[in-house]
Short mmCIF file of C-alpha atoms (C1' of nucleotides) in Angstrom, two decimals:
data_model
loop_
_atom_site.label_atom_id
_atom_site.label_comp_id
_atom_site.label_asym_id
_atom_site.label_seq_id
_atom_site.Cartn_x
_atom_site.Cartn_y
_atom_site.Cartn_z
CA MET A 258 0.00 0.00 0.00
CA ALA A 259 2.43 2.58 1.18
CA LYS A 260 4.96 3.53 -1.46
CA GLY A 261 2.74 1.91 -4.02
CA ARG A 262 4.59 -1.39 -3.83
CA PRO A 263 2.24 -4.31 -4.06
CA HIS A 264 1.51 -7.04 -1.58
CA VAL A 265 1.94 -10.65 -2.45
CA PHE A 266 -0.42 -13.34 -1.26
CA LEU A 267 1.01 -16.82 -1.19
CA SER A 268 -1.00 -19.91 -0.53
CA ALA A 269 -0.47 -23.59 -1.02
CA ARG A 270 -3.96 -23.91 -2.39
CA GLY A 271 -5.34 -21.29 -4.70
CA ASP A 272 -8.88 -21.17 -3.37
CA LEU A 273 -8.56 -18.08 -1.24
CA LEU A 274 -6.55 -15.99 -3.64
CA PRO A 275 -9.63 -14.51 -5.36
CA ARG A 276 -11.03 -13.31 -2.06
CA TRP A 277 -7.79 -11.64 -1.14
CA LEU A 278 -7.38 -10.02 -4.48
CA GLU A 279 -10.88 -8.70 -4.12
CA ALA A 280 -9.99 -7.12 -0.82
CA PHE A 281 -6.63 -5.93 -2.10
CA PRO A 282 -7.00 -5.12 -5.75
CA ALA A 283 -3.40 -3.95 -6.02
CA ALA A 284 -1.99 -7.17 -4.65
CA ILE A 285 -0.41 -10.07 -6.47
CA GLY A 286 -1.61 -13.58 -5.80
CA ALA A 287 0.39 -16.75 -6.28
CA ARG A 288 0.70 -20.28 -5.11
CA ILE A 289 3.56 -21.26 -2.92
CA GLY A 290 6.15 -22.70 -5.24
CA ASP A 291 4.91 -20.82 -8.28
CA ARG A 292 7.06 -18.24 -9.87
CA VAL A 293 6.17 -14.69 -8.91
CA GLU A 294 6.62 -12.39 -11.84
CA ALA A 295 7.92 -9.50 -9.79
CA ASP A 296 9.20 -6.48 -11.55
CA VAL A 297 9.18 -4.66 -8.22
CA VAL A 298 10.00 -5.85 -4.74
CA PRO A 299 6.72 -6.39 -2.91
CA SER A 300 6.20 -4.46 0.31
CA ALA A 301 5.05 -7.56 2.14
CA ALA A 302 4.26 -11.21 1.61
CA TRP A 303 1.21 -12.82 3.15
CA VAL A 304 1.84 -16.48 3.60
CA ARG A 305 -1.05 -18.78 4.21
CA LEU A 306 -0.26 -21.91 6.10
CA ALA A 307 -1.42 -25.28 4.90
CA ASP A 308 -0.48 -28.64 6.32
CA GLU A 309 3.22 -28.07 6.22
CA PRO A 310 5.20 -26.84 9.19
CA VAL A 311 5.34 -23.07 9.51
CA ALA A 312 9.09 -22.88 9.15
CA ALA A 313 9.12 -24.88 5.93
CA THR A 314 6.33 -22.82 4.43
CA LEU A 315 8.08 -19.59 5.34
CA GLU A 316 11.31 -20.78 3.85
CA LYS A 317 9.63 -21.58 0.56
CA ALA A 318 7.90 -18.23 0.57
CA ARG A 319 11.19 -16.44 1.10
CA ARG A 320 12.74 -18.21 -1.80
CA GLN A 321 9.94 -16.85 -3.94
CA VAL A 322 9.85 -13.26 -2.79
CA GLY A 323 13.32 -12.75 -1.40
CA ALA A 324 14.59 -12.67 2.14
CA ALA A 325 14.22 -8.92 2.45
CA VAL A 326 10.44 -8.96 2.10
CA PRO A 327 8.64 -9.07 5.43
CA CYS A 328 6.42 -12.12 5.73
CA ILE A 329 3.10 -12.17 7.52
CA VAL A 330 1.69 -15.55 8.35
CA LEU A 331 -1.97 -16.29 7.82
CA ALA A 332 -3.35 -19.19 9.78
CA ASP A 333 -6.75 -20.76 9.27
CA HIS A 334 -6.80 -21.86 12.87
CA PRO A 335 -4.39 -19.64 14.72
CA ASN A 336 -2.78 -20.91 17.83
CA ASP A 337 -0.10 -19.47 20.02
CA GLU A 338 2.42 -22.23 19.67
CA GLU A 339 2.34 -21.95 15.93
CA ALA A 340 2.66 -18.20 16.16
CA LEU A 341 5.78 -18.55 18.26
CA VAL A 342 7.30 -20.85 15.72
CA ALA A 343 6.42 -18.38 13.00
CA PHE A 344 8.14 -15.54 14.79
CA ALA A 345 11.11 -17.71 15.54
CA ALA A 346 11.28 -18.16 11.78
CA ALA A 347 11.42 -14.40 11.44
CA ALA A 348 7.81 -13.79 10.47
CA ARG A 349 6.80 -10.19 10.92
CA GLY A 350 3.18 -10.88 11.60
CA TYR A 351 0.72 -13.65 12.45
CA CYS A 352 -3.02 -13.47 12.10
CA ASN A 353 -6.16 -15.25 11.09
CA THR A 354 -6.57 -16.07 7.43
CA HIS A 355 -10.09 -14.73 7.52
CA ALA A 356 -9.33 -11.47 9.24
CA ALA A 357 -11.26 -8.48 8.01
CA PRO A 358 -9.64 -6.56 5.16
CA GLU A 359 -9.37 -3.46 7.33
CA LEU A 360 -7.44 -5.41 9.89
CA LEU A 361 -5.15 -6.84 7.25
CA SER A 362 -4.44 -3.37 6.01
CA ARG A 363 -3.67 -2.24 9.51
CA ILE A 364 -1.32 -5.14 10.02
CA ALA A 365 0.37 -4.25 6.78
CA ASP A 366 0.90 -0.75 8.07
CA VAL A 367 2.35 -1.97 11.31
CA VAL A 368 4.74 -4.29 9.56
CA ALA A 369 5.72 -1.66 7.03
CA GLN A 370 6.50 0.58 9.97
CA GLY A 371 9.01 -1.91 11.25
CA GLY A 372 6.82 -3.39 13.95
CA LEU A 373 5.55 -6.89 14.52
CA TRP A 374 1.97 -7.98 14.73
CA ILE A 375 1.00 -10.69 17.13
CA GLY A 376 -2.39 -11.59 18.46
CA GLU A 377 -3.52 -10.38 21.80
CA SER A 378 -3.72 -13.92 23.03
CA LEU A 379 -0.08 -14.53 22.34
CA MET A 380 0.87 -11.24 23.87
CA GLN A 381 -0.98 -12.06 27.01
CA ARG A 382 0.92 -15.28 27.23
CA LEU A 383 4.20 -13.62 26.66
CA LEU A 384 3.39 -11.14 29.35
CA ARG A 385 2.43 -13.88 31.72
CA ALA A 386 5.71 -15.55 30.98
CA THR A 387 7.68 -12.41 31.60
CA SER A 388 5.81 -11.64 34.77
CA HIS A 389 6.87 -15.01 36.09
CA LEU A 390 10.33 -14.04 35.18
CA PRO A 391 12.69 -12.26 37.36
CA SER A 392 11.26 -9.20 38.92
CA PRO A 393 14.85 -8.36 39.76
CA PRO A 394 16.17 -9.29 36.37
CA LEU A 395 13.87 -6.61 35.17
CA SER A 396 15.41 -4.06 37.44
CA PRO A 397 18.16 -2.28 35.62
CA ALA A 398 20.29 -1.87 38.73
CA ASN A 399 20.50 -5.61 39.30
CA PRO A 400 23.51 -6.98 37.49
CA PRO A 401 22.73 -9.94 35.27
CA TRP A 402 23.82 -13.26 36.68
CA GLU A 403 26.10 -13.89 33.72
CA SER A 404 28.45 -11.07 34.55
CA GLY A 405 31.76 -12.10 35.98
CA LEU A 406 31.37 -15.72 34.97
CA THR A 407 33.59 -17.63 32.62
CA ALA A 408 32.15 -19.27 29.54
CA ARG A 409 32.23 -22.71 31.10
CA GLU A 410 30.61 -21.48 34.26
CA ARG A 411 27.77 -20.00 32.24
CA GLN A 412 27.22 -23.32 30.52
CA VAL A 413 27.21 -25.19 33.79
CA ALA A 414 24.94 -22.63 35.40
CA LEU A 415 22.38 -23.09 32.64
CA ALA A 416 22.53 -26.84 32.99
CA VAL A 417 22.07 -26.65 36.75
CA ALA A 418 19.18 -24.23 36.29
CA ALA A 419 17.57 -26.75 34.00
CA GLY A 420 17.63 -29.29 36.78
CA ALA A 421 20.55 -31.43 35.68
CA ALA A 422 22.57 -33.46 38.17
CA ASN A 423 26.35 -33.18 38.31
CA LYS A 424 26.79 -36.54 36.65
CA GLU A 425 24.51 -35.53 33.79
CA ILE A 426 26.32 -32.26 33.31
CA ALA A 427 29.61 -34.12 33.25
CA ARG A 428 28.33 -36.38 30.49
CA GLN A 429 26.88 -33.44 28.61
CA PHE A 430 30.18 -31.56 28.46
CA ASP A 431 32.37 -34.64 28.48
CA ILE A 432 34.25 -33.69 31.62
CA THR A 433 34.59 -35.28 35.05
CA GLU A 434 31.95 -34.99 37.70
CA ARG A 435 34.69 -33.56 39.85
CA THR A 436 35.18 -30.71 37.41
CA VAL A 437 31.50 -30.02 37.38
CA LYS A 438 31.63 -29.75 41.11
CA ALA A 439 34.47 -27.27 40.80
CA HIS A 440 32.46 -25.10 38.45
CA VAL A 441 29.37 -25.31 40.63
CA SER A 442 31.39 -24.33 43.68
CA ALA A 443 32.79 -21.36 41.82
CA LEU A 444 29.30 -20.37 40.75
CA LEU A 445 27.93 -20.56 44.28
CA GLY A 446 30.73 -18.35 45.48
CA LYS A 447 30.46 -15.81 42.69
CA LEU A 448 26.70 -15.54 42.86
CA GLY A 449 26.65 -15.61 46.62
CA VAL A 450 24.14 -18.39 47.01
CA ARG A 451 24.05 -21.49 49.16
CA ASP A 452 23.26 -24.39 46.92
CA ARG A 453 22.35 -25.34 43.39
CA LEU A 454 18.66 -24.78 43.94
CA GLN A 455 19.22 -21.14 44.76
CA LEU A 456 21.62 -20.96 41.85
CA ALA A 457 18.79 -22.17 39.64
CA LEU A 458 16.48 -19.53 41.08
CA VAL A 459 18.98 -16.80 40.29
CA VAL A 460 19.58 -18.01 36.76
CA ASN A 461 15.88 -18.43 36.15
CA GLY A 462 15.25 -14.98 37.48
CA GLN A 463 13.23 -16.02 40.49
CA ARG A 464 15.66 -14.70 42.98
CA SER A 465 17.97 -11.75 43.34
CA ARG A 466 21.47 -12.14 44.61
CA MET B 108 -9.19 9.31 16.49
CA ALA B 109 -11.44 6.52 15.52
CA LYS B 110 -14.94 7.05 16.80
CA GLY B 111 -14.09 10.67 17.38
CA ARG B 112 -13.14 10.05 20.99
CA PRO B 113 -10.15 12.11 21.98
CA HIS B 114 -6.72 11.03 23.13
CA VAL B 115 -5.31 12.17 26.41
CA PHE B 116 -1.67 13.04 26.87
CA LEU B 117 -0.41 12.81 30.41
CA SER B 118 2.98 13.98 31.52
CA ALA B 119 4.58 14.75 34.83
CA ARG B 120 6.10 17.87 33.35
CA GLY B 121 4.07 20.03 31.05
CA ASP B 122 6.81 20.93 28.60
CA LEU B 123 5.96 18.50 25.87
CA LEU B 124 2.22 18.89 25.93
CA PRO B 125 2.19 21.75 23.41
CA ARG B 126 4.10 19.69 20.90
CA TRP B 127 1.70 16.79 21.26
CA LEU B 128 -1.34 18.97 20.99
CA GLU B 129 0.14 20.45 17.87
CA ALA B 130 0.48 16.98 16.36
CA PHE B 131 -2.92 15.91 17.67
CA PRO B 132 -5.20 18.89 17.67
CA ALA B 133 -8.13 16.86 18.90
CA ALA B 134 -6.27 15.53 21.94
CA ILE B 135 -6.50 16.62 25.55
CA GLY B 136 -3.33 17.42 27.44
CA ALA B 137 -2.88 17.26 31.18
CA ARG B 138 -0.31 16.77 33.85
CA ILE B 139 -0.21 13.58 35.77
CA GLY B 140 -2.13 14.23 38.91
CA ASP B 141 -4.21 17.03 37.43
CA ARG B 142 -7.89 16.58 37.01
CA VAL B 143 -8.95 15.66 33.51
CA GLU B 144 -12.17 17.36 32.60
CA ALA B 145 -13.53 14.45 30.65
CA ASP B 146 -17.07 14.56 29.44
CA VAL B 147 -16.30 11.57 27.22
CA VAL B 148 -14.16 8.55 27.82
CA PRO B 149 -10.91 9.02 25.92
CA SER B 150 -9.97 6.37 23.39
CA ALA B 151 -6.45 6.14 24.74
CA ALA B 152 -4.12 7.69 27.26
CA TRP B 153 -0.53 8.47 26.40
CA VAL B 154 1.54 8.44 29.53
CA ARG B 155 4.96 10.00 29.50
CA LEU B 156 7.38 8.62 32.00
CA ALA B 157 9.40 10.87 34.22
CA ASP B 158 11.62 9.82 37.08
CA GLU B 159 9.03 7.71 38.82
CA PRO B 160 8.76 3.98 38.33
CA VAL B 161 6.62 2.95 35.39
CA ALA B 162 4.10 1.09 37.50
CA ALA B 163 3.49 4.02 39.80
CA THR B 164 3.09 6.41 36.90
CA LEU B 165 0.65 4.11 35.18
CA GLU B 166 -1.36 3.68 38.32
CA LYS B 167 -1.71 7.42 38.73
CA ALA B 168 -2.68 7.76 35.12
CA ARG B 169 -5.38 5.15 35.49
CA ARG B 170 -6.83 6.92 38.45
CA GLN B 171 -7.17 9.97 36.22
CA VAL B 172 -8.60 8.45 33.10
CA GLY B 173 -10.18 5.25 34.39
CA ALA B 174 -9.03 1.68 34.25
CA ALA B 175 -10.87 0.96 31.02
CA VAL B 176 -8.81 3.37 28.96
CA PRO B 177 -5.85 1.74 27.25
CA CYS B 178 -2.58 3.34 28.29
CA ILE B 179 0.40 3.78 26.00
CA VAL B 180 3.68 4.54 27.65
CA LEU B 181 5.98 7.18 26.22
CA ALA B 182 9.60 6.88 27.27
CA ASP B 183 12.25 9.48 26.64
CA HIS B 184 14.90 6.82 26.65
CA PRO B 185 13.16 3.56 25.91
CA ASN B 186 14.69 0.35 27.09
CA ASP B 187 13.41 -3.17 27.07
CA GLU B 188 13.41 -3.74 30.78
CA GLU B 189 11.23 -0.73 31.34
CA ALA B 190 8.93 -1.81 28.55
CA LEU B 191 8.46 -5.17 30.21
CA VAL B 192 7.54 -3.51 33.44
CA ALA B 193 5.11 -1.31 31.59
CA PHE B 194 3.39 -4.26 29.96
CA ALA B 195 3.34 -6.14 33.22
CA ALA B 196 1.43 -3.12 34.51
CA ALA B 197 -1.04 -3.64 31.68
CA ALA B 198 0.20 -0.95 29.34
CA ARG B 199 -1.09 -1.39 25.81
CA GLY B 200 1.86 0.22 24.11
CA TYR B 201 5.38 1.42 24.67
CA CYS B 202 7.29 3.79 22.45
CA ASN B 203 9.62 6.70 22.25
CA THR B 204 8.34 10.02 23.50
CA HIS B 205 9.69 11.70 20.41
CA ALA B 206 8.22 9.30 17.90
CA ALA B 207 6.90 10.85 14.73
CA PRO B 208 3.25 11.89 14.81
CA GLU B 209 2.44 9.44 12.04
CA LEU B 210 3.87 6.61 14.09
CA LEU B 211 1.91 7.71 17.13
CA SER B 212 -1.23 7.67 15.11
CA ARG B 213 -0.43 4.22 13.85
CA ILE B 214 0.17 2.99 17.34
CA ALA B 215 -3.12 4.44 18.38
CA ASP B 216 -4.79 2.48 15.61
CA VAL B 217 -3.14 -0.73 16.67
CA VAL B 218 -4.13 -0.26 20.26
CA ALA B 219 -7.65 0.72 19.32
CA GLN B 220 -7.79 -2.47 17.31
CA GLY B 221 -7.13 -4.45 20.46
CA GLY B 222 -3.48 -5.11 19.78
CA LEU B 223 -0.38 -4.16 21.68
CA TRP B 224 2.49 -2.13 20.40
CA ILE B 225 5.97 -3.11 21.41
CA GLY B 226 9.28 -2.35 19.79
CA GLU B 227 10.95 -4.90 17.61
CA SER B 228 13.83 -5.06 20.02
CA LEU B 229 11.58 -6.11 22.84
CA MET B 230 9.78 -8.59 20.66
CA GLN B 231 13.02 -10.25 19.78
CA ARG B 232 13.82 -10.60 23.43
CA LEU B 233 10.43 -11.99 24.28
CA LEU B 234 10.76 -14.56 21.59
CA ARG B 235 14.16 -15.52 22.80
CA ALA B 236 12.73 -15.83 26.29
CA THR B 237 9.81 -17.95 25.25
CA SER B 238 11.97 -20.24 23.22
CA HIS B 239 13.89 -20.96 26.39
CA LEU B 240 10.68 -21.58 28.23
CA PRO B 241 9.03 -24.89 28.64
CA SER B 242 6.84 -25.57 25.71
CA PRO B 243 4.56 -27.57 28.01
CA PRO B 244 3.89 -24.90 30.61
CA LEU B 245 2.41 -23.01 27.73
CA SER B 246 0.09 -25.86 26.93
CA PRO B 247 -3.26 -25.48 28.60
CA ALA B 248 -3.71 -29.22 28.97
CA ASN B 249 -0.88 -29.41 31.49
CA PRO B 250 -2.44 -29.94 34.91
CA PRO B 251 -1.41 -27.45 37.57
CA TRP B 252 1.14 -28.77 40.01
CA GLU B 253 -1.16 -28.15 42.97
CA SER B 254 -3.69 -30.75 41.97
CA GLY B 255 -3.66 -33.90 44.00
CA LEU B 256 -1.58 -32.43 46.79
CA THR B 257 -2.59 -32.05 50.40
CA ALA B 258 -2.57 -28.64 52.05
CA ARG B 259 0.66 -29.36 53.88
CA GLU B 260 2.33 -30.61 50.76
CA ARG B 261 1.44 -27.43 48.95
CA GLN B 262 2.99 -25.37 51.70
CA VAL B 263 6.15 -27.41 51.66
CA ALA B 264 6.32 -27.33 47.88
CA LEU B 265 6.20 -23.55 47.91
CA ALA B 266 8.93 -23.38 50.52
CA VAL B 267 11.13 -25.73 48.55
CA ALA B 268 10.49 -23.75 45.39
CA ALA B 269 11.66 -20.65 47.21
CA GLY B 270 14.97 -22.32 47.89
CA ALA B 271 14.51 -23.27 51.53
CA ALA B 272 16.41 -26.16 53.10
CA ASN B 273 14.61 -28.91 54.97
CA LYS B 274 15.79 -27.56 58.30
CA GLU B 275 14.48 -24.11 57.48
CA ILE B 276 11.14 -25.48 56.38
CA ALA B 277 10.94 -27.46 59.60
CA ARG B 278 11.49 -24.30 61.62
CA GLN B 279 9.03 -22.38 59.49
CA PHE B 280 6.18 -24.83 60.09
CA ASP B 281 7.35 -25.93 63.51
CA ILE B 282 7.67 -29.59 62.61
CA THR B 283 10.58 -32.01 62.48
CA GLU B 284 13.06 -32.11 59.68
CA ARG B 285 12.09 -35.73 59.32
CA THR B 286 8.51 -34.74 58.61
CA VAL B 287 9.64 -32.26 56.02
CA LYS B 288 11.53 -35.05 54.33
CA ALA B 289 8.37 -37.13 54.34
CA HIS B 290 6.43 -34.36 52.64
CA VAL B 291 9.18 -33.71 50.11
CA SER B 292 9.36 -37.40 49.28
CA ALA B 293 5.62 -37.48 48.77
CA LEU B 294 5.89 -34.43 46.50
CA LEU B 295 8.64 -35.95 44.40
CA GLY B 296 6.54 -39.04 43.92
CA LYS B 297 3.32 -37.23 43.13
CA LEU B 298 4.90 -34.79 40.72
CA GLY B 299 7.11 -37.40 39.19
CA VAL B 300 10.39 -35.56 39.56
CA ARG B 301 13.78 -36.60 40.83
CA ASP B 302 14.85 -34.05 43.38
CA ARG B 303 13.90 -30.78 45.02
CA LEU B 304 15.46 -28.71 42.28
CA GLN B 305 13.18 -30.18 39.68
CA LEU B 306 10.32 -29.81 42.12
CA ALA B 307 11.15 -26.11 42.28
CA LEU B 308 11.19 -25.89 38.50
CA VAL B 309 7.73 -27.44 38.31
CA VAL B 310 6.29 -25.18 40.97
CA ASN B 311 7.88 -22.15 39.39
CA GLY B 312 6.50 -23.08 36.01
CA GLN B 313 9.86 -23.71 34.38
CA ARG B 314 9.34 -27.37 33.83
CA SER B 315 6.62 -29.75 32.89
CA ARG B 316 6.02 -32.90 34.80
"C1'" DT C 216 -17.09 -48.73 65.99
"C1'" DG C 217 -13.92 -49.46 62.46
"C1'" DC C 218 -11.68 -47.90 58.32
"C1'" DC C 219 -9.09 -44.42 55.95
"C1'" DG C 220 -6.31 -40.54 54.83
"C1'" DC C 221 -3.44 -36.91 56.63
"C1'" DC C 222 0.10 -35.35 59.60
"C1'" DT C 223 3.46 -36.59 62.36
"C1'" DT C 224 7.93 -38.77 64.00
"C1'" DG C 225 11.73 -42.28 64.70
"C1'" DT C 226 15.98 -45.14 63.17
"C1'" DA C 227 18.98 -46.52 59.77
"C1'" DC C 228 20.85 -46.35 55.41
"C1'" DT C 229 22.48 -44.74 50.60
"C1'" DT C 230 23.33 -41.25 47.44
"C1'" DC C 231 24.35 -36.71 46.11
"C1'" DG C 232 26.08 -32.11 46.76
"C1'" DG C 233 29.64 -29.36 48.22
"C1'" DT C 234 34.27 -28.19 50.43
"C1'" DA C 235 39.29 -28.61 51.46
"C1'" DC C 236 43.65 -29.42 49.79
"C1'" DA C 237 46.56 -30.34 45.98
"C1'" DG C 238 48.13 -30.53 41.39
"C1'" DT C 239 48.54 -30.35 35.90
"C1'" DT C 240 48.05 -28.19 31.39
"C1'" DC C 241 47.21 -24.42 28.35
"C1'" DT C 242 46.80 -19.74 26.70
"C1'" DC C 243 47.27 -14.99 26.95
"C1'" DC C 244 49.99 -11.06 28.06
"C1'" DG C 245 53.64 -7.83 29.69
"C1'" DC D 47 60.40 -15.84 30.01
"C1'" DG D 48 57.45 -15.65 33.96
"C1'" DG D 49 53.01 -14.72 35.93
"C1'" DA D 50 47.99 -15.02 35.89
"C1'" DG D 51 43.82 -17.03 35.01
"C1'" DA D 52 40.97 -20.71 33.08
"C1'" DA D 53 39.92 -25.45 32.65
"C1'" DC D 54 40.62 -29.70 34.32
"C1'" DT D 55 41.29 -33.71 37.66
"C1'" DG D 56 42.30 -36.50 42.01
"C1'" DT D 57 41.47 -37.99 47.06
"C1'" DA D 58 39.20 -37.35 51.13
"C1'" DC D 59 35.65 -35.76 54.01
"C1'" DC D 60 31.18 -33.82 55.80
"C1'" DG D 61 26.60 -32.69 55.70
"C1'" DA D 62 22.25 -32.47 53.29
"C1'" DA D 63 18.94 -34.93 50.64
"C1'" DG D 64 16.25 -38.76 49.95
"C1'" DT D 65 14.61 -43.77 50.81
"C1'" DA D 66 13.10 -47.91 53.45
"C1'" DC D 67 10.63 -49.59 57.14
"C1'" DA D 68 7.73 -48.74 60.96
"C1'" DA D 69 4.29 -46.60 63.79
"C1'" DG D 70 1.22 -43.35 66.84
"C1'" DG D 71 -2.51 -39.58 66.98
"C1'" DC D 72 -6.39 -37.37 64.88
"C1'" DG D 73 -10.59 -36.30 62.27
"C1'" DG D 74 -14.12 -37.67 58.93
"C1'" DC D 75 -17.28 -41.11 57.42
"C1'" DA D 76 -20.04 -45.48 56.67
#
DNA sequence: TGCCGCCTTGTACTTCGGTACAGTTCTCCG
DNA sequence: CGGAGAACTGTACCGAAGTACAAGGCGGCA
């Protein structure tokens, strides 16, 4: 829309393309895999999911329109997990396939502006996740737990925070259990905590130091 | 804008209000703490942060405009941590105080649409955070850890999850360390985890069962 | 009254976590 | 070259965590 560059609608099946083109007369419609005769770089690509995994679909779409074109995922039955995967695959937006044209246009604006569009549901979940997170880690004055640790210590700290036992960590990094103990001891000292459980709380942001 | 309901700009200092009102002639400007002579419910409140904590500022703002009005936080020097706090305090948007008027208007649209506006930087961080998170805790089908536990067990579980040692828990509830061990053992069995660290992860929502 | 589940505690044992003391190898840096 | 720090490992020891087995007191319920 903005700058006059067209949108591209990509779908595995062609059945919805007419509807989209009706709502967006200036847009280009194509099937995923088809060649897009693009004399200009589209301003955005709308990618409708089919049965394939999100990441695979997005990858195909990017091959068609180029990596620089922001992709917005259209899901027939949106769900948060899928949305997360989409964003992890660098999608710029995620919404319902059957969203109202006005909403689609708004999303296009947001994305063109450099923002991301996620559903409210997903945002709520993200917020819930972050609110469980470290209240302290959120405080700017609180130094992050990583600071002052060596690379190995960081690795071990993460493993401990995930609930791994010393023996497991030893296997994971192919070192002796004794060495793991050495790293854990160093971590406890540096972070000023008593045992591995409190270490886990610090790393997971549930506890300040 | 939409529906003709005005925006409200709230700021601790009044120095930027003129600029905003210039960009948004239809808006109402006020200082945080001042009375807003509102004959209609504003469509959104723009809250500029000063030196006070985000949460406190937002709370004040809500008292002025009402809890139902979506609040968008304006930060002179935006940073992700602050944005997270803002969203945890139920802000609907977070952006730079000096954002271009067109962007502000776009944000207003997004918020009016029921979406949230966050910066790309923050979104990237959230995604990184969620990818570290347990996929299961996000799944609604996962039963809460409390179910099937007795009252005492719940208490002990919370204490363990907070990083307390058996001896401390014993003191806290005025029972024997031996009894604490009994409860912890029962918890490990019921929740199907190996040790108290993993118990803590389950209780704190970092791990599925 | 008798059964049952919860809370409680005891003794004894094994395993794991963590510390103390000691030492090697390697790399980086002045 | 010599020093410093990081990574690694060994032996020995202590205390905490967790299990196994056992049992008494209490309140609800058929």
